Amino acid sequence: MGVQILNAEAGLMTIRLTGKLSYPELAEAHKEAAAILSAQGKMRVLVVADAFTGWAREGDWGNLSFQNENDRYISRIALVGDKQWETLALLFAGQGVRSVPVAFFDLGELAKARLWLASET
């Protein structure tokens, strides 16, 4: 499985990425996440890319409708993964071009990512 929402409670949604992410998998996860966000309200998002191998080529990867419709429900996004994916993951997550703060942390920095998500600055 490329993307899986592990849980969404106490204001934190945790998502796991593994293997190669396909656009249909992302679209389905976006649909599930949007339903959770609209039901629960403002959340912080933790994305853990464990054994992630990248993105499939096919698909409308430039589609920003999820961001446009749901960023109002997201307060922060922390990406945790192998350093080799840092630049591409931050570009994919829209760091610097969306209203939501986005940060990347190495796989060994999960605790640091959780602290950043809990902080206000």
PDB file of N, CA, C and O in Angstrom, residues 39-118:
ATOM      1  N   ALA A  39     -14.929  16.730   9.416  1.00  0.00           N
ATOM      2  CA  ALA A  39     -15.673  16.257  10.589  1.00  0.00           C
ATOM      3  C   ALA A  39     -15.018  16.676  11.901  1.00  0.00           C
ATOM      4  O   ALA A  39     -15.696  17.015  12.870  1.00  0.00           O
ATOM      5  N   GLN A  40     -13.671  16.658  11.939  1.00  0.00           N
ATOM      6  CA  GLN A  40     -12.965  16.903  13.195  1.00  0.00           C
ATOM      7  C   GLN A  40     -12.438  18.322  13.349  1.00  0.00           C
ATOM      8  O   GLN A  40     -12.060  18.726  14.432  1.00  0.00           O
ATOM      9  N   GLY A  41     -12.332  19.063  12.268  1.00  0.00           N
ATOM     10  CA  GLY A  41     -11.808  20.420  12.361  1.00  0.00           C
ATOM     11  C   GLY A  41     -10.301  20.464  12.295  1.00  0.00           C
ATOM     12  O   GLY A  41      -9.661  19.547  11.800  1.00  0.00           O
ATOM     13  N   LYS A  42      -9.732  21.542  12.801  1.00  0.00           N
ATOM     14  CA  LYS A  42      -8.298  21.820  12.685  1.00  0.00           C
ATOM     15  C   LYS A  42      -7.444  20.665  13.200  1.00  0.00           C
ATOM     16  O   LYS A  42      -7.653  20.175  14.305  1.00  0.00           O
ATOM     17  N   MET A  43      -6.489  20.230  12.388  1.00  0.00           N
ATOM     18  CA  MET A  43      -5.592  19.141  12.768  1.00  0.00           C
ATOM     19  C   MET A  43      -4.175  19.441  12.318  1.00  0.00           C
ATOM     20  O   MET A  43      -3.953  20.207  11.382  1.00  0.00           O
ATOM     21  N   ARG A  44      -3.242  18.801  12.981  1.00  0.00           N
ATOM     22  CA  ARG A  44      -1.849  18.776  12.553  1.00  0.00           C
ATOM     23  C   ARG A  44      -1.654  17.451  11.832  1.00  0.00           C
ATOM     24  O   ARG A  44      -2.300  16.467  12.177  1.00  0.00           O
ATOM     25  N   VAL A  45      -0.773  17.423  10.839  1.00  0.00           N
ATOM     26  CA  VAL A  45      -0.608  16.223  10.021  1.00  0.00           C
ATOM     27  C   VAL A  45       0.838  15.742  10.097  1.00  0.00           C
ATOM     28  O   VAL A  45       1.772  16.510   9.855  1.00  0.00           O
ATOM     29  N   LEU A  46       0.992  14.473  10.433  1.00  0.00           N
ATOM     30  CA  LEU A  46       2.296  13.816  10.480  1.00  0.00           C
ATOM     31  C   LEU A  46       2.332  12.767   9.382  1.00  0.00           C
ATOM     32  O   LEU A  46       1.521  11.840   9.372  1.00  0.00           O
ATOM     33  N   VAL A  47       3.254  12.934   8.433  1.00  0.00           N
ATOM     34  CA  VAL A  47       3.412  11.985   7.336  1.00  0.00           C
ATOM     35  C   VAL A  47       4.743  11.275   7.530  1.00  0.00           C
ATOM     36  O   VAL A  47       5.797  11.910   7.535  1.00  0.00           O
ATOM     37  N   VAL A  48       4.686   9.951   7.711  1.00  0.00           N
ATOM     38  CA  VAL A  48       5.896   9.148   7.891  1.00  0.00           C
ATOM     39  C   VAL A  48       6.105   8.316   6.633  1.00  0.00           C
ATOM     40  O   VAL A  48       5.284   7.465   6.305  1.00  0.00           O
ATOM     41  N   ALA A  49       7.192   8.598   5.926  1.00  0.00           N
ATOM     42  CA  ALA A  49       7.531   7.882   4.698  1.00  0.00           C
ATOM     43  C   ALA A  49       8.566   6.819   5.041  1.00  0.00           C
ATOM     44  O   ALA A  49       9.761   7.088   5.097  1.00  0.00           O
ATOM     45  N   ASP A  50       8.083   5.612   5.303  1.00  0.00           N
ATOM     46  CA  ASP A  50       8.924   4.489   5.711  1.00  0.00           C
ATOM     47  C   ASP A  50       9.042   3.523   4.535  1.00  0.00           C
ATOM     48  O   ASP A  50       8.029   3.041   4.040  1.00  0.00           O
ATOM     49  N   ALA A  51      10.242   3.283   4.071  1.00  0.00           N
ATOM     50  CA  ALA A  51      10.480   2.435   2.895  1.00  0.00           C
ATOM     51  C   ALA A  51       9.810   3.027   1.650  1.00  0.00           C
ATOM     52  O   ALA A  51       9.353   2.316   0.769  1.00  0.00           O
ATOM     53  N   PHE A  52       9.762   4.340   1.595  1.00  0.00           N
ATOM     54  CA  PHE A  52       9.173   5.069   0.467  1.00  0.00           C
ATOM     55  C   PHE A  52      10.145   5.023  -0.704  1.00  0.00           C
ATOM     56  O   PHE A  52      11.347   5.225  -0.530  1.00  0.00           O
ATOM     57  N   THR A  53       9.619   4.779  -1.911  1.00  0.00           N
ATOM     58  CA  THR A  53      10.484   4.695  -3.092  1.00  0.00           C
ATOM     59  C   THR A  53      10.138   5.718  -4.177  1.00  0.00           C
ATOM     60  O   THR A  53      10.678   5.649  -5.270  1.00  0.00           O
ATOM     61  N   GLY A  54       9.213   6.631  -3.882  1.00  0.00           N
ATOM     62  CA  GLY A  54       8.922   7.703  -4.819  1.00  0.00           C
ATOM     63  C   GLY A  54       7.499   7.705  -5.325  1.00  0.00           C
ATOM     64  O   GLY A  54       6.616   7.054  -4.777  1.00  0.00           O
ATOM     65  N   TRP A  55       7.295   8.470  -6.402  1.00  0.00           N
ATOM     66  CA  TRP A  55       5.982   8.692  -6.981  1.00  0.00           C
ATOM     67  C   TRP A  55       5.902   8.033  -8.353  1.00  0.00           C
ATOM     68  O   TRP A  55       6.851   8.098  -9.124  1.00  0.00           O
ATOM     69  N   ALA A  56       4.772   7.431  -8.655  1.00  0.00           N
ATOM     70  CA  ALA A  56       4.543   6.904 -10.000  1.00  0.00           C
ATOM     71  C   ALA A  56       4.456   8.081 -10.968  1.00  0.00           C
ATOM     72  O   ALA A  56       4.123   9.196 -10.574  1.00  0.00           O
ATOM     73  N   ARG A  57       4.732   7.852 -12.224  1.00  0.00           N
ATOM     74  CA  ARG A  57       4.725   8.940 -13.211  1.00  0.00           C
ATOM     75  C   ARG A  57       3.327   9.360 -13.615  1.00  0.00           C
ATOM     76  O   ARG A  57       3.072  10.529 -13.848  1.00  0.00           O
ATOM     77  N   GLU A  58       2.409   8.413 -13.738  1.00  0.00           N
ATOM     78  CA  GLU A  58       1.074   8.702 -14.244  1.00  0.00           C
ATOM     79  C   GLU A  58       0.235   9.414 -13.198  1.00  0.00           C
ATOM     80  O   GLU A  58       0.326   9.127 -12.017  1.00  0.00           O
ATOM     81  N   GLY A  59      -0.593  10.351 -13.654  1.00  0.00           N
ATOM     82  CA  GLY A  59      -1.525  11.021 -12.758  1.00  0.00           C
ATOM     83  C   GLY A  59      -1.439  12.530 -12.834  1.00  0.00           C
ATOM     84  O   GLY A  59      -0.476  13.094 -13.350  1.00  0.00           O
ATOM     85  N   ASP A  60      -2.440  13.167 -12.287  1.00  0.00           N
ATOM     86  CA  ASP A  60      -2.537  14.626 -12.277  1.00  0.00           C
ATOM     87  C   ASP A  60      -1.884  15.180 -11.006  1.00  0.00           C
ATOM     88  O   ASP A  60      -2.550  15.694 -10.122  1.00  0.00           O
ATOM     89  N   TRP A  61      -0.582  15.035 -10.907  1.00  0.00           N
ATOM     90  CA  TRP A  61       0.150  15.424  -9.702  1.00  0.00           C
ATOM     91  C   TRP A  61       0.098  16.923  -9.439  1.00  0.00           C
ATOM     92  O   TRP A  61       0.372  17.375  -8.333  1.00  0.00           O
ATOM     93  N   GLY A  62      -0.256  17.719 -10.422  1.00  0.00           N
ATOM     94  CA  GLY A  62      -0.358  19.166 -10.237  1.00  0.00           C
ATOM     95  C   GLY A  62      -1.708  19.614  -9.698  1.00  0.00           C
ATOM     96  O   GLY A  62      -1.922  20.807  -9.469  1.00  0.00           O
ATOM     97  N   ASN A  63      -2.610  18.694  -9.468  1.00  0.00           N
ATOM     98  CA  ASN A  63      -3.939  19.013  -8.963  1.00  0.00           C
ATOM     99  C   ASN A  63      -3.831  19.498  -7.510  1.00  0.00           C
ATOM    100  O   ASN A  63      -3.427  18.750  -6.631  1.00  0.00           O
ATOM    101  N   LEU A  64      -4.202  20.752  -7.272  1.00  0.00           N
ATOM    102  CA  LEU A  64      -4.092  21.346  -5.938  1.00  0.00           C
ATOM    103  C   LEU A  64      -5.439  21.475  -5.234  1.00  0.00           C
ATOM    104  O   LEU A  64      -5.551  22.181  -4.236  1.00  0.00           O
ATOM    105  N   SER A  65      -6.458  20.791  -5.734  1.00  0.00           N
ATOM    106  CA  SER A  65      -7.794  20.947  -5.160  1.00  0.00           C
ATOM    107  C   SER A  65      -7.849  20.527  -3.688  1.00  0.00           C
ATOM    108  O   SER A  65      -8.530  21.172  -2.895  1.00  0.00           O
ATOM    109  N   PHE A  66      -7.119  19.478  -3.297  1.00  0.00           N
ATOM    110  CA  PHE A  66      -7.134  19.080  -1.886  1.00  0.00           C
ATOM    111  C   PHE A  66      -6.597  20.208  -1.015  1.00  0.00           C
ATOM    112  O   PHE A  66      -7.192  20.563  -0.001  1.00  0.00           O
ATOM    113  N   GLN A  67      -5.473  20.779  -1.414  1.00  0.00           N
ATOM    114  CA  GLN A  67      -4.891  21.883  -0.647  1.00  0.00           C
ATOM    115  C   GLN A  67      -5.845  23.066  -0.583  1.00  0.00           C
ATOM    116  O   GLN A  67      -6.081  23.625   0.491  1.00  0.00           O
ATOM    117  N   ASN A  68      -6.377  23.451  -1.723  1.00  0.00           N
ATOM    118  CA  ASN A  68      -7.266  24.611  -1.781  1.00  0.00           C
ATOM    119  C   ASN A  68      -8.502  24.441  -0.909  1.00  0.00           C
ATOM    120  O   ASN A  68      -8.970  25.400  -0.298  1.00  0.00           O
ATOM    121  N   GLU A  69      -9.021  23.237  -0.844  1.00  0.00           N
ATOM    122  CA  GLU A  69     -10.245  22.988  -0.094  1.00  0.00           C
ATOM    123  C   GLU A  69     -10.024  22.628   1.370  1.00  0.00           C
ATOM    124  O   GLU A  69     -10.948  22.763   2.178  1.00  0.00           O
ATOM    125  N   ASN A  70      -8.825  22.172   1.730  1.00  0.00           N
ATOM    126  CA  ASN A  70      -8.635  21.630   3.077  1.00  0.00           C
ATOM    127  C   ASN A  70      -7.555  22.285   3.923  1.00  0.00           C
ATOM    128  O   ASN A  70      -7.461  21.993   5.112  1.00  0.00           O
ATOM    129  N   ASP A  71      -6.752  23.168   3.360  1.00  0.00           N
ATOM    130  CA  ASP A  71      -5.706  23.802   4.161  1.00  0.00           C
ATOM    131  C   ASP A  71      -6.285  24.559   5.363  1.00  0.00           C
ATOM    132  O   ASP A  71      -5.627  24.681   6.390  1.00  0.00           O
ATOM    133  N   ARG A  72      -7.502  25.023   5.265  1.00  0.00           N
ATOM    134  CA  ARG A  72      -8.119  25.732   6.394  1.00  0.00           C
ATOM    135  C   ARG A  72      -8.297  24.829   7.611  1.00  0.00           C
ATOM    136  O   ARG A  72      -8.455  25.299   8.728  1.00  0.00           O
ATOM    137  N   TYR A  73      -8.258  23.514   7.394  1.00  0.00           N
ATOM    138  CA  TYR A  73      -8.394  22.547   8.491  1.00  0.00           C
ATOM    139  C   TYR A  73      -7.047  22.025   8.994  1.00  0.00           C
ATOM    140  O   TYR A  73      -7.011  21.206   9.906  1.00  0.00           O
ATOM    141  N   ILE A  74      -5.961  22.442   8.367  1.00  0.00           N
ATOM    142  CA  ILE A  74      -4.629  21.928   8.711  1.00  0.00           C
ATOM    143  C   ILE A  74      -3.800  23.053   9.305  1.00  0.00           C
ATOM    144  O   ILE A  74      -3.687  24.125   8.711  1.00  0.00           O
ATOM    145  N   SER A  75      -3.213  22.813  10.479  1.00  0.00           N
ATOM    146  CA  SER A  75      -2.397  23.857  11.098  1.00  0.00           C
ATOM    147  C   SER A  75      -0.904  23.685  10.819  1.00  0.00           C
ATOM    148  O   SER A  75      -0.180  24.675  10.745  1.00  0.00           O
ATOM    149  N   ARG A  76      -0.425  22.447  10.666  1.00  0.00           N
ATOM    150  CA  ARG A  76       0.986  22.179  10.376  1.00  0.00           C
ATOM    151  C   ARG A  76       1.120  20.818   9.719  1.00  0.00           C
ATOM    152  O   ARG A  76       0.322  19.933   9.984  1.00  0.00           O
ATOM    153  N   ILE A  77       2.177  20.652   8.925  1.00  0.00           N
ATOM    154  CA  ILE A  77       2.476  19.359   8.312  1.00  0.00           C
ATOM    155  C   ILE A  77       3.940  19.034   8.563  1.00  0.00           C
ATOM    156  O   ILE A  77       4.820  19.808   8.192  1.00  0.00           O
ATOM    157  N   ALA A  78       4.186  17.881   9.191  1.00  0.00           N
ATOM    158  CA  ALA A  78       5.545  17.385   9.385  1.00  0.00           C
ATOM    159  C   ALA A  78       5.736  16.157   8.512  1.00  0.00           C
ATOM    160  O   ALA A  78       4.929  15.221   8.553  1.00  0.00           O
ATOM    161  N   LEU A  79       6.779  16.175   7.710  1.00  0.00           N
ATOM    162  CA  LEU A  79       7.139  15.048   6.851  1.00  0.00           C
ATOM    163  C   LEU A  79       8.354  14.362   7.456  1.00  0.00           C
ATOM    164  O   LEU A  79       9.350  15.030   7.749  1.00  0.00           O
ATOM    165  N   VAL A  80       8.285  13.064   7.656  1.00  0.00           N
ATOM    166  CA  VAL A  80       9.395  12.307   8.216  1.00  0.00           C
ATOM    167  C   VAL A  80       9.778  11.236   7.206  1.00  0.00           C
ATOM    168  O   VAL A  80       8.926  10.441   6.789  1.00  0.00           O
ATOM    169  N   GLY A  81      11.045  11.240   6.809  1.00  0.00           N
ATOM    170  CA  GLY A  81      11.471  10.259   5.811  1.00  0.00           C
ATOM    171  C   GLY A  81      12.968  10.259   5.623  1.00  0.00           C
ATOM    172  O   GLY A  81      13.701  10.986   6.295  1.00  0.00           O
ATOM    173  N   ASP A  82      13.411   9.469   4.677  1.00  0.00           N
ATOM    174  CA  ASP A  82      14.824   9.386   4.342  1.00  0.00           C
ATOM    175  C   ASP A  82      15.257  10.717   3.721  1.00  0.00           C
ATOM    176  O   ASP A  82      14.551  11.284   2.885  1.00  0.00           O
ATOM    177  N   LYS A  83      16.424  11.195   4.120  1.00  0.00           N
ATOM    178  CA  LYS A  83      16.942  12.490   3.659  1.00  0.00           C
ATOM    179  C   LYS A  83      16.963  12.624   2.135  1.00  0.00           C
ATOM    180  O   LYS A  83      16.843  13.725   1.608  1.00  0.00           O
ATOM    181  N   GLN A  84      17.110  11.503   1.430  1.00  0.00           N
ATOM    182  CA  GLN A  84      17.165  11.581  -0.040  1.00  0.00           C
ATOM    183  C   GLN A  84      15.893  12.171  -0.637  1.00  0.00           C
ATOM    184  O   GLN A  84      15.905  12.686  -1.748  1.00  0.00           O
ATOM    185  N   TRP A  85      14.764  12.110   0.103  1.00  0.00           N
ATOM    186  CA  TRP A  85      13.484  12.608  -0.395  1.00  0.00           C
ATOM    187  C   TRP A  85      13.157  14.025   0.079  1.00  0.00           C
ATOM    188  O   TRP A  85      12.125  14.573  -0.299  1.00  0.00           O
ATOM    189  N   GLU A  86      14.013  14.624   0.876  1.00  0.00           N
ATOM    190  CA  GLU A  86      13.681  15.908   1.495  1.00  0.00           C
ATOM    191  C   GLU A  86      13.246  16.975   0.486  1.00  0.00           C
ATOM    192  O   GLU A  86      12.160  17.548   0.607  1.00  0.00           O
ATOM    193  N   THR A  87      14.058  17.271  -0.488  1.00  0.00           N
ATOM    194  CA  THR A  87      13.748  18.340  -1.435  1.00  0.00           C
ATOM    195  C   THR A  87      12.466  18.060  -2.205  1.00  0.00           C
ATOM    196  O   THR A  87      11.580  18.920  -2.285  1.00  0.00           O
ATOM    197  N   LEU A  88      12.347  16.858  -2.746  1.00  0.00           N
ATOM    198  CA  LEU A  88      11.141  16.516  -3.517  1.00  0.00           C
ATOM    199  C   LEU A  88       9.896  16.474  -2.629  1.00  0.00           C
ATOM    200  O   LEU A  88       8.821  16.915  -3.054  1.00  0.00           O
ATOM    201  N   ALA A  89      10.035  15.963  -1.416  1.00  0.00           N
ATOM    202  CA  ALA A  89       8.878  15.897  -0.511  1.00  0.00           C
ATOM    203  C   ALA A  89       8.400  17.294  -0.138  1.00  0.00           C
ATOM    204  O   ALA A  89       7.193  17.561  -0.090  1.00  0.00           O
ATOM    205  N   LEU A  90       9.322  18.204   0.125  1.00  0.00           N
ATOM    206  CA  LEU A  90       8.934  19.574   0.469  1.00  0.00           C
ATOM    207  C   LEU A  90       8.280  20.281  -0.723  1.00  0.00           C
ATOM    208  O   LEU A  90       7.311  21.018  -0.547  1.00  0.00           O
ATOM    209  N   LEU A  91       8.793  20.050  -1.908  1.00  0.00           N
ATOM    210  CA  LEU A  91       8.159  20.603  -3.119  1.00  0.00           C
ATOM    211  C   LEU A  91       6.760  20.021  -3.296  1.00  0.00           C
ATOM    212  O   LEU A  91       5.808  20.746  -3.571  1.00  0.00           O
ATOM    213  N   PHE A  92       6.649  18.713  -3.142  1.00  0.00           N
ATOM    214  CA  PHE A  92       5.363  18.038  -3.299  1.00  0.00           C
ATOM    215  C   PHE A  92       4.345  18.544  -2.285  1.00  0.00           C
ATOM    216  O   PHE A  92       3.175  18.734  -2.608  1.00  0.00           O
ATOM    217  N   ALA A  93       4.798  18.798  -1.056  1.00  0.00           N
ATOM    218  CA  ALA A  93       3.901  19.262   0.011  1.00  0.00           C
ATOM    219  C   ALA A  93       3.624  20.766  -0.086  1.00  0.00           C
ATOM    220  O   ALA A  93       2.793  21.289   0.649  1.00  0.00           O
ATOM    221  N   GLY A  94       4.319  21.459  -0.965  1.00  0.00           N
ATOM    222  CA  GLY A  94       4.046  22.875  -1.184  1.00  0.00           C
ATOM    223  C   GLY A  94       4.658  23.812  -0.163  1.00  0.00           C
ATOM    224  O   GLY A  94       4.140  24.908   0.064  1.00  0.00           O
ATOM    225  N   GLN A  95       5.769  23.421   0.435  1.00  0.00           N
ATOM    226  CA  GLN A  95       6.412  24.299   1.412  1.00  0.00           C
ATOM    227  C   GLN A  95       6.715  25.651   0.769  1.00  0.00           C
ATOM    228  O   GLN A  95       7.269  25.734  -0.317  1.00  0.00           O
ATOM    229  N   GLY A  96       6.307  26.698   1.470  1.00  0.00           N
ATOM    230  CA  GLY A  96       6.583  28.047   1.004  1.00  0.00           C
ATOM    231  C   GLY A  96       5.552  28.634   0.059  1.00  0.00           C
ATOM    232  O   GLY A  96       5.573  29.830  -0.193  1.00  0.00           O
ATOM    233  N   VAL A  97       4.664  27.806  -0.481  1.00  0.00           N
ATOM    234  CA  VAL A  97       3.647  28.319  -1.391  1.00  0.00           C
ATOM    235  C   VAL A  97       2.229  28.096  -0.875  1.00  0.00           C
ATOM    236  O   VAL A  97       1.274  28.460  -1.548  1.00  0.00           O
ATOM    237  N   ARG A  98       2.115  27.528   0.289  1.00  0.00           N
ATOM    238  CA  ARG A  98       0.792  27.363   0.878  1.00  0.00           C
ATOM    239  C   ARG A  98       0.791  27.975   2.267  1.00  0.00           C
ATOM    240  O   ARG A  98       1.846  28.229   2.834  1.00  0.00           O
ATOM    241  N   SER A  99      -0.371  28.228   2.804  1.00  0.00           N
ATOM    242  CA  SER A  99      -0.480  28.921   4.093  1.00  0.00           C
ATOM    243  C   SER A  99      -0.130  28.044   5.289  1.00  0.00           C
ATOM    244  O   SER A  99       0.008  28.548   6.389  1.00  0.00           O
ATOM    245  N   VAL A 100       0.039  26.773   5.068  1.00  0.00           N
ATOM    246  CA  VAL A 100       0.330  25.817   6.137  1.00  0.00           C
ATOM    247  C   VAL A 100       1.837  25.629   6.282  1.00  0.00           C
ATOM    248  O   VAL A 100       2.513  25.350   5.289  1.00  0.00           O
ATOM    249  N   PRO A 101       2.391  25.767   7.498  1.00  0.00           N
ATOM    250  CA  PRO A 101       3.820  25.481   7.681  1.00  0.00           C
ATOM    251  C   PRO A 101       4.106  23.999   7.426  1.00  0.00           C
ATOM    252  O   PRO A 101       3.368  23.122   7.891  1.00  0.00           O
ATOM    253  N   VAL A 102       5.175  23.741   6.671  1.00  0.00           N
ATOM    254  CA  VAL A 102       5.586  22.379   6.330  1.00  0.00           C
ATOM    255  C   VAL A 102       7.057  22.238   6.683  1.00  0.00           C
ATOM    256  O   VAL A 102       7.863  23.102   6.343  1.00  0.00           O
ATOM    257  N   ALA A 103       7.409  21.131   7.363  1.00  0.00           N
ATOM    258  CA  ALA A 103       8.811  20.881   7.714  1.00  0.00           C
ATOM    259  C   ALA A 103       9.147  19.419   7.467  1.00  0.00           C
ATOM    260  O   ALA A 103       8.278  18.547   7.557  1.00  0.00           O
ATOM    261  N   PHE A 104      10.423  19.163   7.172  1.00  0.00           N
ATOM    262  CA  PHE A 104      10.905  17.801   6.919  1.00  0.00           C
ATOM    263  C   PHE A 104      11.841  17.385   8.043  1.00  0.00           C
ATOM    264  O   PHE A 104      12.662  18.180   8.498  1.00  0.00           O
ATOM    265  N   PHE A 105      11.730  16.117   8.442  1.00  0.00           N
ATOM    266  CA  PHE A 105      12.583  15.538   9.476  1.00  0.00           C
ATOM    267  C   PHE A 105      13.086  14.186   8.998  1.00  0.00           C
ATOM    268  O   PHE A 105      12.350  13.441   8.349  1.00  0.00           O
ATOM    269  N   ASP A 106      14.319  13.856   9.338  1.00  0.00           N
ATOM    270  CA  ASP A 106      14.897  12.569   8.985  1.00  0.00           C
ATOM    271  C   ASP A 106      14.171  11.454   9.742  1.00  0.00           C
ATOM    272  O   ASP A 106      13.571  11.701  10.794  1.00  0.00           O
ATOM    273  N   LEU A 107      14.243  10.228   9.232  1.00  0.00           N
ATOM    274  CA  LEU A 107      13.558   9.098   9.871  1.00  0.00           C
ATOM    275  C   LEU A 107      13.877   8.958  11.351  1.00  0.00           C
ATOM    276  O   LEU A 107      13.023   8.588  12.138  1.00  0.00           O
ATOM    277  N   GLY A 108      15.090   9.270  11.764  1.00  0.00           N
ATOM    278  CA  GLY A 108      15.481   9.168  13.166  1.00  0.00           C
ATOM    279  C   GLY A 108      14.984  10.318  14.023  1.00  0.00           C
ATOM    280  O   GLY A 108      15.257  10.362  15.229  1.00  0.00           O
ATOM    281  N   GLU A 109      14.258  11.268  13.429  1.00  0.00           N
ATOM    282  CA  GLU A 109      13.811  12.462  14.151  1.00  0.00           C
ATOM    283  C   GLU A 109      12.291  12.508  14.351  1.00  0.00           C
ATOM    284  O   GLU A 109      11.703  13.586  14.418  1.00  0.00           O
ATOM    285  N   LEU A 110      11.678  11.355  14.500  1.00  0.00           N
ATOM    286  CA  LEU A 110      10.226  11.315  14.681  1.00  0.00           C
ATOM    287  C   LEU A 110       9.798  12.095  15.924  1.00  0.00           C
ATOM    288  O   LEU A 110       8.835  12.858  15.885  1.00  0.00           O
ATOM    289  N   ALA A 111      10.538  11.945  17.025  1.00  0.00           N
ATOM    290  CA  ALA A 111      10.197  12.681  18.257  1.00  0.00           C
ATOM    291  C   ALA A 111      10.314  14.190  18.029  1.00  0.00           C
ATOM    292  O   ALA A 111       9.472  14.965  18.496  1.00  0.00           O
ATOM    293  N   LYS A 112      11.335  14.603  17.302  1.00  0.00           N
ATOM    294  CA  LYS A 112      11.527  16.025  16.990  1.00  0.00           C
ATOM    295  C   LYS A 112      10.368  16.543  16.130  1.00  0.00           C
ATOM    296  O   LYS A 112       9.879  17.655  16.335  1.00  0.00           O
ATOM    297  N   ALA A 113       9.911  15.732  15.179  1.00  0.00           N
ATOM    298  CA  ALA A 113       8.780  16.114  14.329  1.00  0.00           C
ATOM    299  C   ALA A 113       7.520  16.289  15.168  1.00  0.00           C
ATOM    300  O   ALA A 113       6.763  17.242  14.982  1.00  0.00           O
ATOM    301  N   ARG A 114       7.300  15.385  16.122  1.00  0.00           N
ATOM    302  CA  ARG A 114       6.129  15.493  16.990  1.00  0.00           C
ATOM    303  C   ARG A 114       6.184  16.756  17.851  1.00  0.00           C
ATOM    304  O   ARG A 114       5.171  17.421  18.051  1.00  0.00           O
ATOM    305  N   LEU A 115       7.381  17.095  18.332  1.00  0.00           N
ATOM    306  CA  LEU A 115       7.537  18.328  19.121  1.00  0.00           C
ATOM    307  C   LEU A 115       7.239  19.556  18.266  1.00  0.00           C
ATOM    308  O   LEU A 115       6.589  20.487  18.706  1.00  0.00           O
ATOM    309  N   TRP A 116       7.758  19.553  17.030  1.00  0.00           N
ATOM    310  CA  TRP A 116       7.498  20.673  16.131  1.00  0.00           C
ATOM    311  C   TRP A 116       6.004  20.812  15.852  1.00  0.00           C
ATOM    312  O   TRP A 116       5.464  21.925  15.857  1.00  0.00           O
ATOM    313  N   LEU A 117       5.337  19.692  15.627  1.00  0.00           N
ATOM    314  CA  LEU A 117       3.903  19.742  15.374  1.00  0.00           C
ATOM    315  C   LEU A 117       3.146  20.322  16.562  1.00  0.00           C
ATOM    316  O   LEU A 117       2.168  21.051  16.389  1.00  0.00           O
ATOM    317  N   ALA A 118       3.585  20.018  17.771  1.00  0.00           N
ATOM    318  CA  ALA A 118       2.903  20.482  18.978  1.00  0.00           C
ATOM    319  C   ALA A 118       3.203  21.936  19.290  1.00  0.00           C
ATOM    320  O   ALA A 118       2.461  22.577  20.047  1.00  0.00           O
TER     321      ALA A 118
END
